[in-house]
Amino acid sequence: MLEPEDAMKWRALRPDEFAFDFREGDEIVRFAQANRMKVRGHCLVWGRDNPAWLTQNRFAARQLSRLLHEHIVRVMKHYQNQVFAWDVVNEAVDENGNLRDSVWYNEPGIGFAGKGTAYIEKVFRWAHQADPHALLFYNEAEGEGLNRKSDAIYAMVKDFKRRRVPIDGVGLQMHIPILDVDIPAIAANIARLTALGLQVHITEIDVALPLRTPGSVRSEDLICQADVYRGIVRACLNSPKCTAIQTWGFTDKYSWIGSHSHHTRGAALLFDQAYQPKAAYRAVLEELSAGNPSRVDH
Ligand code: 9MR
């Protein structure tokens, strides 16, 4: 499975108000198809990484609503039968469980400012109309275990399911910045979400390590990192409705963590800078092959 890191975000797809640029996204889809991989789409609605023309033009709510609806229809129809699942809404909730301010919610929003999750409901309904066969996900960071954010997401999707708002799953990003991870809490969160009849996708896992000097990592940290990956993969595999595990990139050579942490953290993925598999890779492979050890090929 493949997911574009940035190529299907608003900033990439929408050079201006009137044009769509699908070239980068199409390239990824072509690569995936040539290699028999599925494609996850990311993301249709996010408060960040929007083009300046959108956020600085002071559109009225009615215009924003029209723009967002047009965006969802054009993009989902363009990738119909090619993208099997979409992160429809990304990172709309803050660490206290409140909705984040954003151009789509309340700055000025698409017409539902101050009305809680109504704008999210609206865009899921639009997305389902645009491509009734795509799986529709709410995707979130730092809501993987049990905390105020994951409680708020649980309450939202429970309400959506009860009222038949078309949502198929929750994406748990899993950008993990620590090595003592509460795996039982993650398992409990997966269990309560899937009990609602939703799928869970682990959408963006990486486990960042402290770097002593650029590129240099403690060997004991690599072992702990492997255990974190192992625990999360196992928690997912233990739940039949946890249906995808995806890392955010694959080689430490190209990962968002380096530049975003001023190179004080990194080495977060399954393959090192030289594309060599790490202990974490072997741990994941062992978990995926559990019950069939002959298939573990290091
Ligand atoms: O990895 C992405 C990086 O290249 C971008 O600069 C950044 C801002 O758009 O987004 C990063 O990906 C994020 C993803 O879209 C949503 N979840 C958190 C990811 C890491 O920040």
CSV table of C-alpha atoms and ligand atoms in Angstrom, one decimal:
chain,number,residue,atom,x,y,z
A,1,MET,CA,0.0,0.0,0.0
A,2,LEU,CA,1.2,3.5,-0.8
A,3,GLU,CA,0.1,6.9,0.4
A,4,PRO,CA,1.3,10.2,-0.9
A,5,GLU,CA,3.0,12.2,1.9
A,6,ASP,CA,2.1,15.6,0.5
A,7,ALA,CA,1.1,15.1,-3.2
A,8,MET,CA,-2.7,15.0,-2.6
A,9,LYS,CA,-2.8,17.9,-0.1
A,10,TRP,CA,-4.6,21.1,-1.0
A,11,ARG,CA,-1.3,22.9,-1.4
A,12,ALA,CA,-0.1,20.4,-4.0
A,13,LEU,CA,-3.4,19.9,-5.9
A,14,ARG,CA,-4.6,23.5,-6.0
A,15,PRO,CA,-2.2,26.0,-7.5
A,16,ASP,CA,-5.0,28.6,-7.7
A,17,GLU,CA,-8.7,28.9,-7.2
A,18,PHE,CA,-9.6,27.7,-10.7
A,19,ALA,CA,-7.0,25.0,-11.4
A,20,PHE,CA,-6.2,21.5,-10.2
A,21,ASP,CA,-2.8,19.9,-10.7
A,22,PHE,CA,-2.9,16.2,-10.4
A,23,ARG,CA,0.5,15.4,-11.8
A,24,GLU,CA,2.3,14.4,-8.6
A,25,GLY,CA,-0.6,12.4,-7.3
A,26,ASP,CA,-1.0,10.7,-10.6
A,27,GLU,CA,2.6,9.7,-10.6
A,28,ILE,CA,2.2,8.0,-7.2
A,29,VAL,CA,-0.9,6.2,-8.4
A,30,ARG,CA,0.9,5.0,-11.5
A,31,PHE,CA,3.8,3.7,-9.5
A,32,ALA,CA,1.4,1.9,-7.1
A,33,GLN,CA,-0.5,0.3,-9.9
A,34,ALA,CA,2.7,-0.8,-11.6
A,35,ASN,CA,3.8,-2.5,-8.4
A,36,ARG,CA,0.3,-3.9,-7.5
A,37,MET,CA,-0.1,-1.7,-4.5
A,38,LYS,CA,-3.3,-0.1,-3.2
A,39,VAL,CA,-3.4,3.7,-2.7
A,40,ARG,CA,-4.7,5.6,0.4
A,41,GLY,CA,-5.6,9.2,-0.2
A,42,HIS,CA,-4.4,11.9,2.2
A,43,CYS,CA,-6.1,14.3,2.9
A,44,LEU,CA,-9.2,16.2,1.7
A,45,VAL,CA,-9.8,18.5,4.7
A,46,TRP,CA,-7.1,19.8,7.0
A,47,GLY,CA,-6.5,23.2,8.7
A,48,ARG,CA,-2.8,23.1,7.6
A,49,ASP,CA,-0.9,22.9,4.4
A,50,ASN,CA,-3.5,24.9,2.5
A,51,PRO,CA,-2.5,27.3,-0.3
A,52,ALA,CA,-2.1,31.0,0.6
A,53,TRP,CA,-4.7,32.0,-2.0
A,54,LEU,CA,-7.2,30.0,0.1
A,55,THR,CA,-6.4,31.1,3.6
A,56,GLN,CA,-5.5,34.7,2.8
A,57,ASN,CA,-8.2,35.6,0.4
A,58,ARG,CA,-10.9,36.0,3.2
A,59,PHE,CA,-13.5,34.0,1.4
A,60,ALA,CA,-17.0,34.1,2.9
A,61,ALA,CA,-18.4,30.9,4.4
A,62,ARG,CA,-20.6,30.3,1.4
A,63,GLN,CA,-17.7,30.6,-1.0
A,64,LEU,CA,-15.6,28.3,1.2
A,65,SER,CA,-18.4,25.7,1.2
A,66,ARG,CA,-18.5,25.8,-2.5
A,67,LEU,CA,-14.8,25.5,-2.9
A,68,LEU,CA,-14.5,22.6,-0.5
A,69,HIS,CA,-17.4,20.7,-2.0
A,70,GLU,CA,-15.9,21.2,-5.5
A,71,HIS,CA,-12.6,20.0,-4.2
A,72,ILE,CA,-13.9,16.9,-2.7
A,73,VAL,CA,-15.9,16.0,-5.8
A,74,ARG,CA,-13.2,16.7,-8.3
A,75,VAL,CA,-10.4,15.0,-6.4
A,76,MET,CA,-12.4,11.9,-5.4
A,77,LYS,CA,-13.8,11.5,-8.9
A,78,HIS,CA,-10.4,11.9,-10.4
A,79,TYR,CA,-9.1,9.1,-8.2
A,80,GLN,CA,-12.2,6.9,-8.2
A,81,ASN,CA,-11.3,3.2,-8.4
A,82,GLN,CA,-7.7,4.1,-7.8
A,83,VAL,CA,-7.7,5.4,-4.2
A,84,PHE,CA,-9.5,2.8,-2.1
A,85,ALA,CA,-9.6,4.8,1.2
A,86,TRP,CA,-9.4,8.5,1.9
A,87,ASP,CA,-8.4,10.5,5.0
A,88,VAL,CA,-11.4,12.8,4.6
A,89,VAL,CA,-10.7,14.9,7.6
A,90,ASN,CA,-7.3,15.2,9.2
A,91,GLU,CA,-6.3,16.4,12.7
A,92,ALA,CA,-9.5,18.4,13.5
A,93,VAL,CA,-9.3,17.9,17.3
A,94,ASP,CA,-6.8,19.4,19.8
A,95,GLU,CA,-5.1,17.7,22.8
A,96,ASN,CA,-8.0,18.8,25.1
A,97,GLY,CA,-10.6,17.2,22.9
A,98,ASN,CA,-11.8,20.5,21.5
A,99,LEU,CA,-12.2,21.3,17.8
A,100,ARG,CA,-9.2,23.1,16.3
A,101,ASP,CA,-9.8,26.6,14.8
A,102,SER,CA,-9.4,26.3,11.1
A,103,VAL,CA,-10.5,27.8,7.8
A,104,TRP,CA,-13.0,25.0,7.4
A,105,TYR,CA,-14.4,25.1,10.9
A,106,ASN,CA,-14.6,28.7,12.1
A,107,GLU,CA,-12.2,30.9,10.3
A,108,PRO,CA,-14.8,31.6,8.9
A,109,GLY,CA,-15.7,27.9,8.2
A,110,ILE,CA,-18.0,26.4,5.7
A,111,GLY,CA,-21.2,27.5,7.5
A,112,PHE,CA,-21.1,25.5,10.7
A,113,ALA,CA,-18.8,27.7,13.0
A,114,GLY,CA,-19.5,26.9,16.6
A,115,LYS,CA,-21.7,23.9,15.7
A,116,GLY,CA,-19.3,21.3,16.9
A,117,THR,CA,-18.7,18.4,14.5
A,118,ALA,CA,-21.4,19.4,12.1
A,119,TYR,CA,-18.8,20.6,9.5
A,120,ILE,CA,-17.0,17.3,9.7
A,121,GLU,CA,-20.3,15.4,9.2
A,122,LYS,CA,-21.1,17.6,6.2
A,123,VAL,CA,-17.8,16.7,4.5
A,124,PHE,CA,-18.2,13.0,5.1
A,125,ARG,CA,-21.6,13.2,3.5
A,126,TRP,CA,-20.1,15.1,0.5
A,127,ALA,CA,-17.3,12.5,0.2
A,128,HIS,CA,-19.7,9.6,0.3
A,129,GLN,CA,-21.8,11.2,-2.5
A,130,ALA,CA,-18.6,11.9,-4.6
A,131,ASP,CA,-17.3,8.3,-4.4
A,132,PRO,CA,-19.7,5.8,-2.7
A,133,HIS,CA,-17.2,3.0,-2.9
A,134,ALA,CA,-14.2,4.7,-1.2
A,135,LEU,CA,-13.6,4.0,2.4
A,136,LEU,CA,-13.9,7.2,4.4
A,137,PHE,CA,-11.6,7.8,7.4
A,138,TYR,CA,-11.1,10.4,10.1
A,139,ASN,CA,-7.3,10.6,10.7
A,140,GLU,CA,-5.7,11.9,13.8
A,141,ALA,CA,-2.3,12.4,15.6
A,142,GLU,CA,-1.7,11.7,19.3
A,143,GLY,CA,-5.0,10.1,19.8
A,144,GLU,CA,-3.8,6.5,19.6
A,145,GLY,CA,-4.0,5.6,23.3
A,146,LEU,CA,-6.6,6.7,25.9
A,147,ASN,CA,-6.6,10.5,26.4
A,148,ARG,CA,-8.9,13.5,26.1
A,149,LYS,CA,-8.3,13.7,22.3
A,150,SER,CA,-9.1,10.0,21.7
A,151,ASP,CA,-12.1,10.3,23.9
A,152,ALA,CA,-13.4,13.2,21.9
A,153,ILE,CA,-12.8,11.3,18.6
A,154,TYR,CA,-14.5,8.2,20.0
A,155,ALA,CA,-17.5,10.3,21.0
A,156,MET,CA,-17.7,11.9,17.6
A,157,VAL,CA,-17.5,8.7,15.6
A,158,LYS,CA,-19.9,6.9,17.9
A,159,ASP,CA,-22.4,9.7,17.3
A,160,PHE,CA,-21.7,9.5,13.5
A,161,LYS,CA,-22.3,5.8,13.5
A,162,ARG,CA,-25.5,6.1,15.5
A,163,ARG,CA,-26.9,8.7,13.0
A,164,ARG,CA,-25.6,6.9,10.0
A,165,VAL,CA,-23.1,9.5,8.9
A,166,PRO,CA,-21.0,7.7,6.3
A,167,ILE,CA,-17.7,6.9,8.0
A,168,ASP,CA,-15.8,3.7,7.6
A,169,GLY,CA,-12.9,4.1,9.9
A,170,VAL,CA,-10.4,6.0,12.1
A,171,GLY,CA,-6.8,6.5,11.2
A,172,LEU,CA,-4.4,6.4,14.1
A,173,GLN,CA,-1.3,8.1,12.9
A,174,MET,CA,1.2,6.8,15.5
A,175,HIS,CA,4.0,9.3,15.3
A,176,ILE,CA,5.7,8.0,18.4
A,177,PRO,CA,8.2,10.2,20.1
A,178,ILE,CA,9.0,8.0,23.2
A,179,LEU,CA,10.1,4.5,23.8
A,180,ASP,CA,7.9,3.5,26.8
A,181,VAL,CA,4.7,3.3,24.9
A,182,ASP,CA,1.4,2.2,26.7
A,183,ILE,CA,0.5,-0.6,24.2
A,184,PRO,CA,-2.5,-1.8,26.3
A,185,ALA,CA,-4.0,1.7,26.0
A,186,ILE,CA,-3.6,1.6,22.2
A,187,ALA,CA,-5.1,-1.9,22.1
A,188,ALA,CA,-8.0,-0.6,24.3
A,189,ASN,CA,-8.6,2.3,21.9
A,190,ILE,CA,-8.5,0.1,18.9
A,191,ALA,CA,-11.0,-2.2,20.6
A,192,ARG,CA,-13.5,0.5,21.5
A,193,LEU,CA,-13.3,2.0,17.9
A,194,THR,CA,-13.7,-1.3,16.2
A,195,ALA,CA,-16.6,-2.3,18.5
A,196,LEU,CA,-18.5,0.5,16.9
A,197,GLY,CA,-18.2,-1.3,13.6
A,198,LEU,CA,-15.5,0.9,12.3
A,199,GLN,CA,-12.2,-0.1,10.8
A,200,VAL,CA,-8.9,1.2,12.2
A,201,HIS,CA,-5.9,1.9,10.0
A,202,ILE,CA,-2.5,2.7,11.5
A,203,THR,CA,-1.7,5.3,9.0
A,204,GLU,CA,1.6,7.0,9.7
A,205,ILE,CA,3.7,5.0,12.1
A,206,ASP,CA,7.2,6.0,12.9
A,207,VAL,CA,9.2,5.8,16.1
A,208,ALA,CA,11.6,8.7,16.5
A,209,LEU,CA,14.9,8.2,18.3
A,210,PRO,CA,17.2,10.8,19.9
A,211,LEU,CA,20.3,11.3,17.7
A,212,ARG,CA,23.7,11.8,19.4
A,213,THR,CA,25.1,13.4,16.3
A,214,PRO,CA,23.3,13.6,13.0
A,215,GLY,CA,22.6,10.0,11.9
A,216,SER,CA,24.1,8.4,15.0
A,217,VAL,CA,21.8,6.4,17.1
A,218,ARG,CA,22.3,4.2,20.3
A,219,SER,CA,22.1,0.5,19.5
A,220,GLU,CA,20.0,-0.1,22.6
A,221,ASP,CA,17.4,2.4,21.3
A,222,LEU,CA,17.1,0.4,18.1
A,223,ILE,CA,16.2,-2.6,20.2
A,224,CYS,CA,13.6,-0.6,22.2
A,225,GLN,CA,12.3,0.8,18.9
A,226,ALA,CA,11.8,-2.7,17.5
A,227,ASP,CA,9.8,-3.6,20.6
A,228,VAL,CA,7.5,-0.5,20.1
A,229,TYR,CA,6.9,-1.5,16.5
A,230,ARG,CA,6.3,-5.1,17.5
A,231,GLY,CA,3.8,-4.1,20.2
A,232,ILE,CA,1.8,-1.8,17.9
A,233,VAL,CA,1.7,-4.3,15.0
A,234,ARG,CA,0.6,-7.0,17.4
A,235,ALA,CA,-2.2,-4.8,18.8
A,236,CYS,CA,-3.4,-4.2,15.3
A,237,LEU,CA,-3.2,-7.9,14.2
A,238,ASN,CA,-5.1,-8.9,17.4
A,239,SER,CA,-8.1,-6.9,16.1
A,240,PRO,CA,-9.7,-8.2,12.9
A,241,LYS,CA,-11.0,-4.8,12.1
A,242,CYS,CA,-7.6,-3.2,12.3
A,243,THR,CA,-7.0,-3.6,8.6
A,244,ALA,CA,-3.9,-1.6,7.6
A,245,ILE,CA,-0.5,-0.7,9.0
A,246,GLN,CA,1.4,1.9,7.1
A,247,THR,CA,4.7,3.6,8.0
A,248,TRP,CA,5.3,7.3,7.2
A,249,GLY,CA,8.0,6.7,4.6
A,250,PHE,CA,10.3,3.7,4.6
A,251,THR,CA,13.9,4.8,4.8
A,252,ASP,CA,15.5,7.0,7.4
A,253,LYS,CA,17.1,8.8,4.5
A,254,TYR,CA,13.9,10.5,3.7
A,255,SER,CA,11.7,11.2,6.7
A,256,TRP,CA,9.9,14.4,7.9
A,257,ILE,CA,11.3,14.0,11.4
A,258,GLY,CA,14.9,15.1,10.6
A,259,SER,CA,14.0,18.6,9.3
A,260,HIS,CA,11.1,19.1,11.7
A,261,SER,CA,13.4,18.3,14.8
A,262,HIS,CA,16.4,20.2,13.5
A,263,HIS,CA,18.1,16.8,13.2
A,264,THR,CA,18.1,16.1,16.9
A,265,ARG,CA,15.7,13.1,16.4
A,266,GLY,CA,15.3,10.6,13.6
A,267,ALA,CA,16.0,7.0,12.6
A,268,ALA,CA,12.3,6.4,13.0
A,269,LEU,CA,11.5,4.0,10.2
A,270,LEU,CA,12.1,0.3,9.3
A,271,PHE,CA,15.1,0.9,7.0
A,272,ASP,CA,18.2,2.9,7.8
A,273,GLN,CA,19.8,5.7,5.7
A,274,ALA,CA,21.5,3.1,3.5
A,275,TYR,CA,18.1,1.3,2.9
A,276,GLN,CA,19.2,-1.6,5.2
A,277,PRO,CA,16.5,-3.3,7.3
A,278,LYS,CA,16.7,-2.5,11.0
A,279,ALA,CA,15.8,-4.5,14.1
A,280,ALA,CA,12.4,-2.9,13.9
A,281,TYR,CA,11.9,-4.3,10.4
A,282,ARG,CA,12.7,-7.8,11.6
A,283,ALA,CA,10.3,-7.4,14.5
A,284,VAL,CA,7.5,-6.3,12.2
A,285,LEU,CA,8.2,-9.1,9.8
A,286,GLU,CA,8.1,-11.7,12.7
A,287,GLU,CA,4.8,-10.3,13.9
A,288,LEU,CA,3.3,-10.4,10.4
A,289,SER,CA,4.5,-14.0,10.0
A,290,ALA,CA,3.5,-15.2,13.4
A,291,GLY,CA,2.1,-18.7,13.2
A,292,ASN,CA,4.0,-19.2,10.0
A,293,PRO,CA,7.7,-18.7,10.9
A,294,SER,CA,8.9,-20.3,7.7
A,295,ARG,CA,7.8,-17.2,5.9
A,296,VAL,CA,10.2,-15.0,7.8
A,297,ASP,CA,12.9,-14.2,5.4
A,298,HIS,CA,15.5,-11.8,6.7
B,1,9MR,O1,5.5,14.4,6.3
B,1,9MR,C1,4.8,15.6,5.9
B,1,9MR,C2,5.7,16.7,5.6
B,1,9MR,O2,6.5,16.4,4.4
B,1,9MR,C3,5.0,18.0,5.5
B,1,9MR,O3,5.9,19.1,5.4
B,1,9MR,C4,4.0,18.2,6.6
B,1,9MR,C5,3.1,19.5,6.5
B,1,9MR,O4,2.3,19.3,5.4
B,1,9MR,O5,3.2,17.1,6.7
B,1,9MR,C6,3.8,15.9,7.0
B,1,9MR,O6,2.9,14.9,7.1
B,1,9MR,C7,2.0,15.0,8.2
B,1,9MR,C8,0.7,14.4,7.7
B,1,9MR,O7,0.3,15.1,6.5
B,1,9MR,C9,-0.4,14.5,8.8
B,1,9MR,N1,0.1,13.9,10.0
B,1,9MR,C10,1.4,14.3,10.5
B,1,9MR,C11,2.4,14.2,9.4
B,1,9MR,C12,3.8,14.6,10.0
B,1,9MR,O8,3.8,15.9,10.3
